[in-house]
Amino acid sequence: MYGWIWRKLPGDTRAKLLTAAVLAVVVGVVLWYAVFPLLEPAVTLDEVTVRR
């Protein structure tokens, strides 16, 4: 998969590295601000099941 993405990116190696870094940041931002807030109600990490 990563090889396919690398071949599809335009430019030389430096341009590909810069484009890949920008794409990684964009994916991270979309996950952080759009996907994770939608999933938060379904994933209850605050509830502790271990009791003393």
CSV table of C-alpha atoms in Angstrom, one decimal:
chain,number,residue,atom,x,y,z
A,1,MET,CA,0.0,0.0,0.0
A,2,TYR,CA,2.7,2.5,0.9
A,3,GLY,CA,4.6,1.7,-2.2
A,4,TRP,CA,1.6,2.4,-4.3
A,5,ILE,CA,1.1,5.8,-2.5
A,6,TRP,CA,4.8,6.6,-3.0
A,7,ARG,CA,4.6,5.9,-6.7
A,8,LYS,CA,1.5,8.0,-7.1
A,9,LEU,CA,3.0,11.1,-5.4
A,10,PRO,CA,4.4,13.7,-7.9
A,11,GLY,CA,7.9,15.1,-8.0
A,12,ASP,CA,11.3,13.9,-6.9
A,13,THR,CA,12.2,12.3,-3.6
A,14,ARG,CA,12.2,15.6,-1.6
A,15,ALA,CA,8.8,16.6,-3.0
A,16,LYS,CA,7.4,13.2,-2.2
A,17,LEU,CA,8.7,13.3,1.4
A,18,LEU,CA,7.2,16.8,1.9
A,19,THR,CA,3.9,15.7,0.3
A,20,ALA,CA,3.8,12.5,2.4
A,21,ALA,CA,4.5,14.5,5.6
A,22,VAL,CA,1.7,16.9,4.8
A,23,LEU,CA,-0.7,14.1,4.0
A,24,ALA,CA,0.1,12.4,7.3
A,25,VAL,CA,-0.5,15.6,9.2
A,26,VAL,CA,-3.8,16.1,7.4
A,27,VAL,CA,-4.9,12.6,8.2
A,28,GLY,CA,-4.0,13.1,11.8
A,29,VAL,CA,-6.0,16.3,12.1
A,30,VAL,CA,-9.0,14.8,10.4
A,31,LEU,CA,-8.9,11.8,12.8
A,32,TRP,CA,-8.4,14.0,15.9
A,33,TYR,CA,-11.1,16.6,15.1
A,34,ALA,CA,-13.7,14.6,13.1
A,35,VAL,CA,-13.5,10.9,13.6
A,36,PHE,CA,-12.4,10.5,17.2
A,37,PRO,CA,-15.2,12.9,18.5
A,38,LEU,CA,-17.8,10.8,16.7
A,39,LEU,CA,-16.4,7.6,18.2
A,40,GLU,CA,-16.1,8.9,21.7
A,41,PRO,CA,-19.6,8.1,22.9
A,42,ALA,CA,-19.2,4.5,21.8
A,43,VAL,CA,-15.8,4.0,23.5
A,44,THR,CA,-16.2,4.4,27.2
A,45,LEU,CA,-12.6,4.7,28.5
A,46,ASP,CA,-13.7,6.5,31.7
A,47,GLU,CA,-15.7,3.6,33.2
A,48,VAL,CA,-13.6,1.5,35.4
A,49,THR,CA,-14.7,-2.1,36.0
A,50,VAL,CA,-12.1,-3.1,38.6
A,51,ARG,CA,-13.4,-2.6,42.2
A,52,ARG,CA,-11.6,-2.8,45.5
